[in-house]
CSV table of C-alpha atoms and ligand atoms in Angstrom, one decimal:
chain,number,residue,atom,x,y,z
F,1,MET,CA,77.1,59.6,27.6
F,2,ILE,CA,78.8,57.2,25.1
F,3,TYR,CA,78.8,53.7,26.8
F,4,TYR,CA,80.7,50.7,25.9
F,5,SER,CA,80.6,46.7,26.1
F,6,THR,CA,82.2,44.8,29.6
F,7,ASN,CA,83.2,42.6,26.9
F,8,GLY,CA,84.6,45.1,24.7
F,9,ARG,CA,83.8,43.9,21.2
F,10,ALA,CA,80.3,45.3,20.3
F,11,PRO,CA,80.5,48.9,18.7
F,12,ARG,CA,80.0,52.1,21.4
F,13,ALA,CA,76.3,53.3,21.9
F,14,ASP,CA,74.7,56.0,22.6
F,15,LEU,CA,72.2,56.6,25.9
F,16,ARG,CA,69.2,55.7,23.3
F,17,LYS,CA,70.8,52.7,22.2
F,18,ALA,CA,72.2,51.5,25.1
F,19,VAL,CA,68.4,51.3,26.9
F,20,VAL,CA,66.6,50.2,23.5
F,21,LYS,CA,69.0,47.4,22.9
F,22,GLY,CA,69.6,46.5,26.7
F,23,LEU,CA,72.5,44.3,26.2
F,24,ALA,CA,75.1,44.8,23.3
F,25,GLU,CA,75.9,42.5,20.5
F,26,ASP,CA,79.1,40.7,21.9
F,27,ARG,CA,76.0,40.1,25.0
F,28,GLY,CA,78.2,42.3,27.5
F,29,LEU,CA,77.1,44.9,29.6
F,30,TYR,CA,76.3,48.5,28.7
F,31,MET,CA,78.7,50.8,31.0
F,32,PRO,CA,79.2,54.6,30.5
F,33,GLU,CA,82.4,56.2,29.9
F,34,GLN,CA,82.8,58.1,32.1
F,35,ILE,CA,81.3,58.2,35.6
F,36,ARG,CA,81.6,62.3,37.1
F,37,GLN,CA,82.4,62.8,39.9
F,38,LEU,CA,79.4,65.6,42.1
F,39,PRO,CA,81.2,68.2,44.0
F,40,GLU,CA,82.0,68.3,47.3
F,41,SER,CA,79.5,70.9,48.2
F,42,PHE,CA,76.7,68.6,46.7
F,43,PHE,CA,77.7,65.8,49.5
F,44,ALA,CA,78.1,68.7,52.1
F,45,THR,CA,74.3,69.8,51.7
F,46,LEU,CA,73.0,66.4,50.6
F,47,SER,CA,70.8,66.3,54.0
F,48,GLN,CA,69.5,69.6,52.9
F,49,ARG,CA,67.7,68.7,49.7
F,50,SER,CA,64.6,66.1,49.2
F,51,PHE,CA,65.1,63.0,47.9
F,52,VAL,CA,63.8,63.4,44.3
F,53,GLU,CA,65.8,66.8,44.4
F,54,ASN,CA,69.2,65.0,45.1
F,55,SER,CA,68.1,62.5,42.6
F,56,VAL,CA,68.0,64.8,40.1
F,57,LYS,CA,71.4,65.8,40.4
F,58,VAL,CA,72.8,61.8,40.4
F,59,ALA,CA,70.7,61.7,37.3
F,60,GLU,CA,72.0,64.6,35.3
F,61,ALA,CA,75.2,63.6,35.7
F,62,PHE,CA,74.4,59.9,34.0
F,63,PHE,CA,71.5,60.7,31.5
F,64,GLY,CA,71.6,64.8,31.7
F,65,GLU,CA,73.4,65.3,27.6
F,66,ASP,CA,70.9,62.7,26.3
F,67,VAL,CA,67.5,64.0,27.9
F,68,PRO,CA,66.5,68.0,28.1
F,69,GLN,CA,66.8,68.6,31.6
F,70,LYS,CA,62.9,69.5,31.7
F,71,ASP,CA,62.2,65.8,30.9
F,72,LEU,CA,64.8,64.6,33.2
F,73,SER,CA,63.3,66.0,36.4
F,74,ARG,CA,59.7,64.9,35.6
F,75,ILE,CA,60.7,61.2,34.9
F,76,VAL,CA,62.8,61.6,38.2
F,77,GLU,CA,59.7,63.1,40.0
F,78,GLU,CA,57.2,60.4,38.6
F,79,THR,CA,59.6,57.4,39.8
F,80,LEU,CA,60.2,58.9,42.9
F,81,SER,CA,56.7,59.1,44.5
F,82,PHE,CA,57.3,57.3,47.8
F,83,ASP,CA,60.2,57.8,50.2
F,84,CYS,CA,62.6,55.5,51.3
F,85,PRO,CA,63.4,56.1,54.8
F,86,ILE,CA,66.3,55.0,57.0
F,87,ARG,CA,65.2,53.4,60.4
F,88,GLU,CA,67.5,52.2,63.5
F,89,VAL,CA,67.2,48.8,64.1
F,90,GLU,CA,69.4,49.3,67.2
F,91,PRO,CA,73.0,51.4,67.9
F,92,ASP,CA,74.5,52.0,64.7
F,93,VAL,CA,72.7,49.6,62.9
F,94,TYR,CA,69.9,51.3,60.4
F,95,ALA,CA,67.9,49.4,57.9
F,96,LEU,CA,67.1,51.5,54.5
F,97,GLU,CA,63.7,50.6,53.8
F,98,LEU,CA,63.6,50.0,50.0
F,99,PHE,CA,60.3,48.7,49.5
F,100,HIS,CA,57.4,51.5,50.5
F,101,GLY,CA,56.9,51.6,45.9
F,102,PRO,CA,53.8,49.9,44.7
F,103,THR,CA,55.3,46.7,44.5
F,104,LEU,CA,56.2,46.8,48.0
F,105,ALA,CA,60.1,45.3,46.8
F,106,PHE,CA,63.0,47.3,45.7
F,107,LYS,CA,62.9,47.5,41.8
F,108,ASP,CA,60.1,49.3,41.8
F,109,VAL,CA,62.7,52.7,40.9
F,110,GLY,CA,64.3,51.1,38.0
F,111,ALA,CA,61.5,50.1,36.1
F,112,ARG,CA,59.6,53.2,36.7
F,113,PHE,CA,62.5,55.1,35.8
F,114,MET,CA,63.4,52.6,33.1
F,115,ALA,CA,59.6,52.8,31.9
F,116,ARG,CA,60.0,56.6,31.3
F,117,LEU,CA,62.8,56.4,29.9
F,118,LEU,CA,62.1,54.1,27.4
F,119,GLN,CA,59.1,55.8,26.3
F,120,HIS,CA,60.3,58.8,25.8
F,121,PHE,CA,62.9,57.1,23.8
F,122,ASN,CA,60.3,55.7,22.0
F,123,ASP,CA,59.0,57.8,18.9
F,124,GLY,CA,56.2,56.2,17.5
F,125,GLU,CA,58.1,53.2,15.7
F,126,GLY,CA,55.4,50.9,16.5
F,127,ASP,CA,55.3,48.3,19.5
F,128,VAL,CA,58.9,48.3,22.1
F,129,ASN,CA,58.4,44.3,22.9
F,130,VAL,CA,59.8,44.4,27.1
F,131,LEU,CA,61.6,40.7,27.6
F,132,VAL,CA,61.8,40.1,31.4
F,133,ALA,CA,63.0,37.3,33.3
F,134,THR,CA,62.4,37.0,36.7
F,135,SER,CA,63.0,35.2,40.1
F,136,GLY,CA,60.2,36.5,41.3
F,137,ASP,CA,60.5,40.7,42.4
F,138,THR,CA,61.8,42.2,39.5
F,139,GLY,CA,58.5,40.9,37.4
F,140,SER,CA,56.2,42.5,39.7
F,141,ALA,CA,58.1,45.7,39.8
F,142,VAL,CA,58.7,45.6,35.6
F,143,ALA,CA,55.5,44.7,35.1
F,144,ASN,CA,53.6,47.4,37.5
F,145,GLY,CA,56.7,49.6,36.4
F,146,PHE,CA,55.3,49.5,32.4
F,147,LEU,CA,52.0,49.2,33.5
F,148,GLY,CA,49.6,50.9,30.8
F,149,VAL,CA,52.7,52.7,29.0
F,150,GLU,CA,51.7,52.8,25.8
F,151,GLY,CA,53.6,51.4,23.1
F,152,ILE,CA,55.4,49.0,25.0
F,153,LYS,CA,54.3,45.5,25.7
F,154,VAL,CA,56.0,43.3,28.4
F,155,PHE,CA,56.8,39.5,28.7
F,156,VAL,CA,57.5,38.4,32.3
F,157,LEU,CA,59.1,34.6,32.3
F,158,TYR,CA,58.9,33.1,35.2
F,159,PRO,CA,60.3,29.8,36.9
F,160,LYS,CA,56.8,27.5,37.5
F,161,GLY,CA,56.0,27.1,41.0
F,162,LYS,CA,59.5,28.8,42.2
F,163,VAL,CA,57.7,32.2,43.0
F,164,SER,CA,55.8,32.9,46.0
F,165,PRO,CA,52.0,33.2,45.3
F,166,ILE,CA,52.0,37.1,46.8
F,167,GLN,CA,54.5,37.8,44.3
F,168,GLU,CA,52.8,35.3,41.6
F,169,CYS,CA,49.7,37.4,41.8
F,170,GLN,CA,51.8,40.8,41.1
F,171,PHE,CA,53.0,40.5,37.5
F,172,THR,CA,49.9,38.1,36.8
F,173,THR,CA,47.1,39.8,37.3
F,174,LEU,CA,47.3,42.7,35.5
F,175,GLY,CA,46.1,42.2,31.9
F,176,GLN,CA,46.4,45.3,29.2
F,177,ASN,CA,50.0,45.2,28.3
F,178,ILE,CA,51.6,42.3,30.1
F,179,THR,CA,51.8,38.8,29.3
F,180,ALA,CA,53.6,36.4,31.9
F,181,LEU,CA,54.8,33.6,30.8
F,182,GLU,CA,55.2,30.1,32.8
F,183,ILE,CA,58.8,28.2,32.5
F,184,ASP,CA,58.8,24.8,33.5
F,185,GLY,CA,62.6,25.1,34.7
F,186,THR,CA,64.5,27.4,36.4
F,187,PHE,CA,65.2,31.0,36.9
F,188,ASP,CA,68.5,30.9,35.0
F,189,ASP,CA,66.2,28.6,32.4
F,190,CYS,CA,64.0,32.0,32.0
F,191,GLN,CA,67.3,34.6,31.8
F,192,ALA,CA,69.0,32.1,29.2
F,193,LEU,CA,65.6,32.6,27.2
F,194,VAL,CA,65.8,36.0,27.1
F,195,LYS,CA,69.8,36.3,26.4
F,196,ALA,CA,69.0,34.1,23.3
F,197,ALA,CA,65.8,35.9,22.1
F,198,PHE,CA,68.5,39.0,22.3
F,199,MET,CA,70.8,36.7,20.1
F,200,ASP,CA,68.7,35.6,17.6
F,201,ALA,CA,68.4,37.4,14.4
F,202,GLU,CA,65.0,36.6,12.8
F,203,LEU,CA,63.7,37.8,16.2
F,204,ASN,CA,65.5,40.9,16.2
F,205,GLU,CA,64.6,41.4,12.7
F,206,LYS,CA,60.9,41.2,13.0
F,207,MET,CA,60.2,42.2,16.7
F,208,HIS,CA,61.5,45.4,18.2
F,209,LEU,CA,62.9,43.8,21.2
F,210,THR,CA,64.5,44.6,24.7
F,211,SER,CA,64.8,43.5,28.4
F,212,ALA,CA,64.2,44.9,31.0
F,213,ASN,CA,66.3,42.9,33.4
F,214,SER,CA,69.0,45.0,35.7
F,215,ILE,CA,71.2,44.7,33.0
F,216,ASN,CA,69.2,47.7,31.4
F,217,VAL,CA,71.5,50.7,32.3
F,218,ALA,CA,68.1,52.7,32.7
F,219,ARG,CA,66.9,49.4,35.5
F,220,PHE,CA,70.6,49.7,37.1
F,221,LEU,CA,71.6,52.9,37.3
F,222,PRO,CA,68.7,54.8,38.9
F,223,GLN,CA,69.2,53.1,42.0
F,224,SER,CA,72.2,54.8,43.0
F,225,PHE,CA,69.3,57.4,44.2
F,226,TYR,CA,68.6,55.3,47.5
F,227,TYR,CA,72.8,55.2,48.8
F,228,PHE,CA,72.7,59.6,48.1
F,229,TRP,CA,69.3,59.4,49.7
F,230,ALA,CA,70.6,56.8,53.1
F,231,TYR,CA,73.8,59.1,53.1
F,232,ALA,CA,71.4,62.3,53.6
F,233,GLN,CA,69.3,60.7,55.8
F,234,LEU,CA,72.7,59.4,58.4
F,235,GLN,CA,74.0,63.4,57.9
F,236,ARG,CA,71.1,64.6,59.0
F,237,ILE,CA,71.3,63.0,62.5
F,238,GLY,CA,75.2,63.1,62.3
F,239,LYS,CA,76.1,59.5,61.5
F,240,VAL,CA,78.5,59.8,58.9
F,241,LYS,CA,81.8,58.9,59.8
F,242,ASP,CA,83.1,55.3,58.6
F,243,VAL,CA,79.2,54.8,56.9
F,244,VAL,CA,79.3,50.8,55.8
F,245,CYS,CA,76.4,50.0,53.3
F,246,CYS,CA,75.3,46.4,53.1
F,247,VAL,CA,73.4,45.2,50.4
F,248,PRO,CA,71.4,42.0,50.2
F,249,SER,CA,72.5,40.7,46.7
F,250,GLY,CA,71.5,38.3,43.5
F,251,ASN,CA,72.2,39.6,39.9
F,252,PHE,CA,74.4,42.3,41.9
F,253,GLY,CA,72.7,45.3,40.1
F,254,ASN,CA,71.6,47.1,43.5
F,255,ILE,CA,75.1,47.1,44.9
F,256,CYS,CA,76.7,47.8,41.6
F,257,SER,CA,74.3,51.2,41.2
F,258,ALA,CA,76.0,51.7,45.0
F,259,LEU,CA,79.6,51.3,43.7
F,260,PHE,CA,78.5,53.8,41.2
F,261,GLY,CA,77.6,56.3,43.6
F,262,LYS,CA,81.3,55.8,45.6
F,263,ARG,CA,82.7,56.4,42.2
F,264,MET,CA,80.6,59.5,42.4
F,265,GLY,CA,82.1,60.9,45.2
F,266,LEU,CA,79.6,59.7,48.0
F,267,PRO,CA,81.6,58.8,51.3
F,268,ILE,CA,80.8,55.0,51.5
F,269,LYS,CA,83.5,53.2,53.5
F,270,ARG,CA,83.1,49.9,52.1
F,271,PHE,CA,80.3,47.8,51.0
F,272,ILE,CA,79.1,44.0,52.4
F,273,ALA,CA,77.6,41.6,49.4
F,274,ALA,CA,75.6,39.7,51.7
F,275,ASN,CA,74.2,36.8,49.5
F,276,ASN,CA,71.5,33.2,50.3
F,277,ALA,CA,73.2,29.6,49.6
F,278,ASN,CA,73.7,30.8,45.9
F,279,SER,CA,77.5,32.2,47.2
F,280,VAL,CA,79.2,31.8,44.2
F,281,PHE,CA,80.3,36.1,44.4
F,282,TYR,CA,81.5,35.4,48.0
F,283,GLU,CA,83.6,32.3,46.8
F,284,PHE,CA,85.5,34.9,44.5
F,285,LEU,CA,86.5,37.0,47.0
F,286,GLN,CA,87.7,34.1,48.9
F,287,THR,CA,89.6,32.2,46.2
F,288,GLY,CA,90.4,34.8,43.5
F,289,ASP,CA,88.0,32.6,41.1
F,290,TYR,CA,84.6,33.6,39.3
F,291,LYS,CA,82.5,30.0,39.2
F,292,PRO,CA,79.3,30.3,38.1
F,293,ARG,CA,77.1,27.5,38.6
F,294,PRO,CA,73.3,26.5,38.4
F,295,SER,CA,71.3,28.6,41.4
F,296,ILE,CA,69.8,27.0,44.4
F,297,GLN,CA,66.6,27.5,45.3
F,298,THR,CA,66.5,29.4,48.8
F,299,ILE,CA,63.5,31.3,51.1
F,300,ALA,CA,65.2,34.0,49.9
F,301,ASN,CA,64.2,33.4,46.1
F,302,ALA,CA,64.9,37.2,44.6
F,303,MET,CA,68.7,36.7,45.3
F,304,ASP,CA,68.6,32.8,43.8
F,305,VAL,CA,71.1,33.4,41.2
F,306,GLY,CA,74.2,31.4,40.4
F,307,ASP,CA,75.7,33.6,37.2
F,308,PRO,CA,75.1,37.3,38.5
F,309,SER,CA,74.9,39.2,35.3
F,310,ASN,CA,76.6,42.3,36.8
F,311,PHE,CA,79.1,40.8,38.3
F,312,ALA,CA,80.4,41.6,34.5
F,313,ARG,CA,79.8,45.0,35.4
F,314,ILE,CA,81.7,44.8,38.9
F,315,TRP,CA,84.8,43.5,37.2
F,316,ASP,CA,85.1,46.0,34.9
F,317,LEU,CA,84.7,48.8,37.0
F,318,TYR,CA,87.6,47.9,39.3
F,319,GLY,CA,89.6,47.5,36.4
F,320,HIS,CA,89.5,43.3,36.1
F,321,ASN,CA,91.7,43.4,39.6
F,322,THR,CA,90.5,41.2,42.5
F,323,GLU,CA,92.5,43.2,44.7
F,324,ALA,CA,91.0,46.1,44.2
F,325,ILE,CA,87.2,44.6,44.2
F,326,ARG,CA,88.0,43.4,48.2
F,327,ALA,CA,89.3,46.2,49.2
F,328,ASP,CA,86.7,47.6,48.4
F,329,ILE,CA,83.8,44.7,49.2
F,330,SER,CA,83.1,42.3,51.4
F,331,GLY,CA,81.0,39.1,51.2
F,332,ALA,CA,78.5,36.7,53.3
F,333,THR,CA,76.8,33.8,52.6
F,334,TYR,CA,73.9,32.2,54.8
F,335,THR,CA,72.5,29.0,54.4
F,336,ASP,CA,67.7,29.0,54.9
F,337,VAL,CA,68.2,28.0,58.5
F,338,GLN,CA,70.4,30.8,59.3
F,339,ILE,CA,67.9,33.4,57.8
F,340,ALA,CA,65.5,31.6,59.4
F,341,GLU,CA,67.2,32.4,62.9
F,342,THR,CA,67.7,36.0,62.0
F,343,ILE,CA,64.3,37.3,61.1
F,344,LYS,CA,63.5,35.3,64.6
F,345,GLU,CA,66.3,36.7,66.9
F,346,CYS,CA,65.9,40.2,65.6
F,347,PHE,CA,62.0,40.1,65.7
F,348,THR,CA,62.9,39.0,69.2
F,349,LYS,CA,64.8,41.0,70.6
F,350,THR,CA,64.2,44.8,68.4
F,351,GLY,CA,60.9,44.2,67.0
F,352,TYR,CA,62.1,44.6,63.2
F,353,LEU,CA,60.4,42.4,61.6
F,354,LEU,CA,63.0,41.5,58.2
F,355,ASP,CA,62.3,39.7,55.2
F,356,PRO,CA,64.6,36.8,54.4
F,357,HIS,CA,66.7,39.4,52.1
F,358,GLY,CA,67.1,41.6,54.4
F,359,ALA,CA,68.2,39.3,56.9
F,360,CYS,CA,71.1,38.0,54.9
F,361,GLY,CA,71.8,41.9,54.5
F,362,TYR,CA,71.5,42.5,58.6
F,363,ARG,CA,73.1,39.2,59.6
F,364,ALA,CA,75.9,40.1,56.9
F,365,LEU,CA,76.2,43.5,58.8
F,366,LYS,CA,76.0,43.0,62.6
F,367,GLU,CA,78.7,40.4,61.9
F,368,ASN,CA,81.2,42.4,59.7
F,369,LEU,CA,80.8,46.3,61.6
F,370,LYS,CA,83.8,47.2,63.3
F,371,PRO,CA,83.5,50.0,66.5
F,372,GLY,CA,83.1,53.3,65.6
F,373,GLU,CA,81.2,52.2,61.9
F,374,THR,CA,77.8,53.3,61.6
F,375,GLY,CA,76.1,50.5,59.1
F,376,PHE,CA,72.9,50.7,57.3
F,377,PHE,CA,71.7,47.3,55.6
F,378,CYS,CA,69.0,47.9,52.5
F,379,GLU,CA,65.4,46.2,53.7
F,380,THR,CA,64.9,45.2,49.9
F,381,ALA,CA,61.3,44.0,50.3
F,382,HIS,CA,58.5,44.1,52.9
F,383,PRO,CA,58.2,40.8,54.7
F,384,ALA,CA,54.2,40.4,53.9
F,385,LYS,CA,55.6,39.5,50.7
F,386,PHE,CA,57.1,36.4,52.2
F,387,LYS,CA,54.2,36.2,54.6
F,388,ASP,CA,53.9,32.2,55.1
F,389,THR,CA,57.6,31.6,55.5
F,390,VAL,CA,57.9,34.8,58.0
F,391,GLU,CA,54.8,33.7,59.9
F,392,SER,CA,56.2,29.9,60.3
F,393,ILE,CA,59.8,31.2,61.1
F,394,ILE,CA,58.3,34.1,64.0
F,395,GLU,CA,55.0,32.2,65.0
F,396,SER,CA,52.9,34.9,64.7
F,397,PRO,CA,50.6,36.2,61.9
F,398,VAL,CA,52.1,38.8,59.2
F,399,SER,CA,49.1,41.7,58.2
F,400,ILE,CA,49.2,42.3,54.4
F,401,PRO,CA,49.3,45.8,53.3
F,402,ALA,CA,46.4,46.9,51.2
F,403,ARG,CA,48.0,47.5,48.2
F,404,LEU,CA,49.5,43.7,48.4
F,405,ALA,CA,45.8,43.0,49.1
F,406,ALA,CA,44.1,44.4,45.8
F,407,PHE,CA,46.5,42.3,43.8
F,408,MET,CA,46.1,39.1,45.4
F,409,LYS,CA,41.5,39.6,44.2
F,410,GLY,CA,42.6,39.3,40.5
F,411,LYS,CA,42.5,36.4,38.6
F,412,LYS,CA,46.2,34.6,37.7
F,413,GLN,CA,46.3,34.4,34.4
F,414,SER,CA,49.7,33.4,32.4
F,415,VAL,CA,50.9,31.0,29.3
F,416,SER,CA,52.7,27.9,30.1
F,417,LEU,CA,56.2,27.1,27.8
F,418,THR,CA,59.1,24.9,28.1
F,419,THR,CA,62.7,25.9,28.7
F,420,ASP,CA,63.2,25.0,24.8
F,421,PHE,CA,63.9,28.6,22.9
F,422,CYS,CA,62.2,27.2,19.8
F,423,ASP,CA,59.2,27.4,21.8
F,424,PHE,CA,59.9,30.7,23.2
F,425,LYS,CA,60.3,32.4,19.7
F,426,ARG,CA,57.5,30.8,18.5
F,427,TYR,CA,54.9,32.0,20.4
F,428,LEU,CA,57.1,35.6,20.6
F,429,LEU,CA,56.3,35.5,16.8
F,430,LYS,CA,52.8,34.7,17.0
F,431,GLN,CA,52.5,38.1,18.5
H,1,PLP,C1,66.3,41.2,43.2
H,1,PLP,C2,66.1,41.5,44.7
H,1,PLP,C3,67.5,41.8,45.1
H,1,PLP,C4,69.1,41.3,44.4
H,1,PLP,O1,69.1,42.1,43.9
H,1,PLP,P1,69.9,42.0,42.7
H,1,PLP,O2,70.1,44.1,42.2
H,1,PLP,O3,69.9,41.5,42.0
H,1,PLP,O4,71.5,42.0,43.3
H,1,PLP,C5,66.8,41.2,47.0
H,1,PLP,N1,66.0,41.3,47.6
H,1,PLP,C6,65.1,41.7,46.7
H,1,PLP,C7,63.7,41.6,47.8
H,1,PLP,C8,64.9,41.6,45.7
H,1,PLP,O5,64.4,41.9,44.8
């Protein structure tokens, strides 16, 4: 498969280059030149196959030309070692639970897939250094997805004091090939440092750098597996008429992969992008103008993004046509007060405990779903990852799954840096 840059001013790349480089030379995001339609018969029989079997077929459509079938099947199988069940929260409203992986948030799939693909392409040409900026969940997913993978070093940049203690210990306590860098700034500052590093000629000459943010095709494309699996499960219970998919969105990688699924033929009628108070995409849908701005801190902090990277991909996918985007995607935005109210109300009425991100998705779906439609929203993180917030909202204790508790026993280790690129560069060159 050939990949082009959304900015249109960089040379085309093969999969290997797109995965290893992450970002194109012109700062654009790589897009596959072709999105293959899967046959009708594939969709008609989704519910008869397993999560892994369906995902292998989807992976082959994207990566089949570039990765031998046996390797690709193994990569998918190793990636999907946990389920993503769909649960009925109330009539016609389903939660697609994407939090049953190692770090209890949806980014595990992308991170695990990318680590294995990168390893597949790294045939002993020295260490690859993965740089990743995180507002919370990306860091833990990437760090755990890459932990112990030989020939790869990971640097996680996170904003000081802006990630929850549970999130923080998921990437600061691992050791081995994982280093946590605590940046005295915001998530956008972390993202800017990572982007600047990729543009720095000297760094790139001396070090082999790559990114594991959702800008990387190996991280964002595999997320489309979720949507085929959601559909398969709805098919199993006979609920596939007018399916609406609602995705709590920050950098828009997850929803973008769902849109790719639709392009491949997945019969999802329409999408809803649910935002917290960082409402740049919502406003774009209202006004037609995309106006990025600094992020605002919210209780759904993995969505605190003021300039969503994958907007460039959505813009490209729809041929720079705002009307075409509006025809497929509607938006929603919620304040912290509304998020809290939603968690409380849903828990009281249905017994289902939402996390702050899933709460945006649940509410947007409920407010937008029309009679006759079946909707599902992504529950992107386990509520225990936001224990303090959720407990204070529902006023009862939330128990921590054993997997999560294990992280909290480790010793936190991180390196403190400012937002100054020169500091960051100097640090990297010393490694
Ligand atoms: C990353 C994340 C999101 C946002 O996903 P994007 O792909 O960045 O839009 C939502 N919820 C949780 C829990 C996350 O970790």
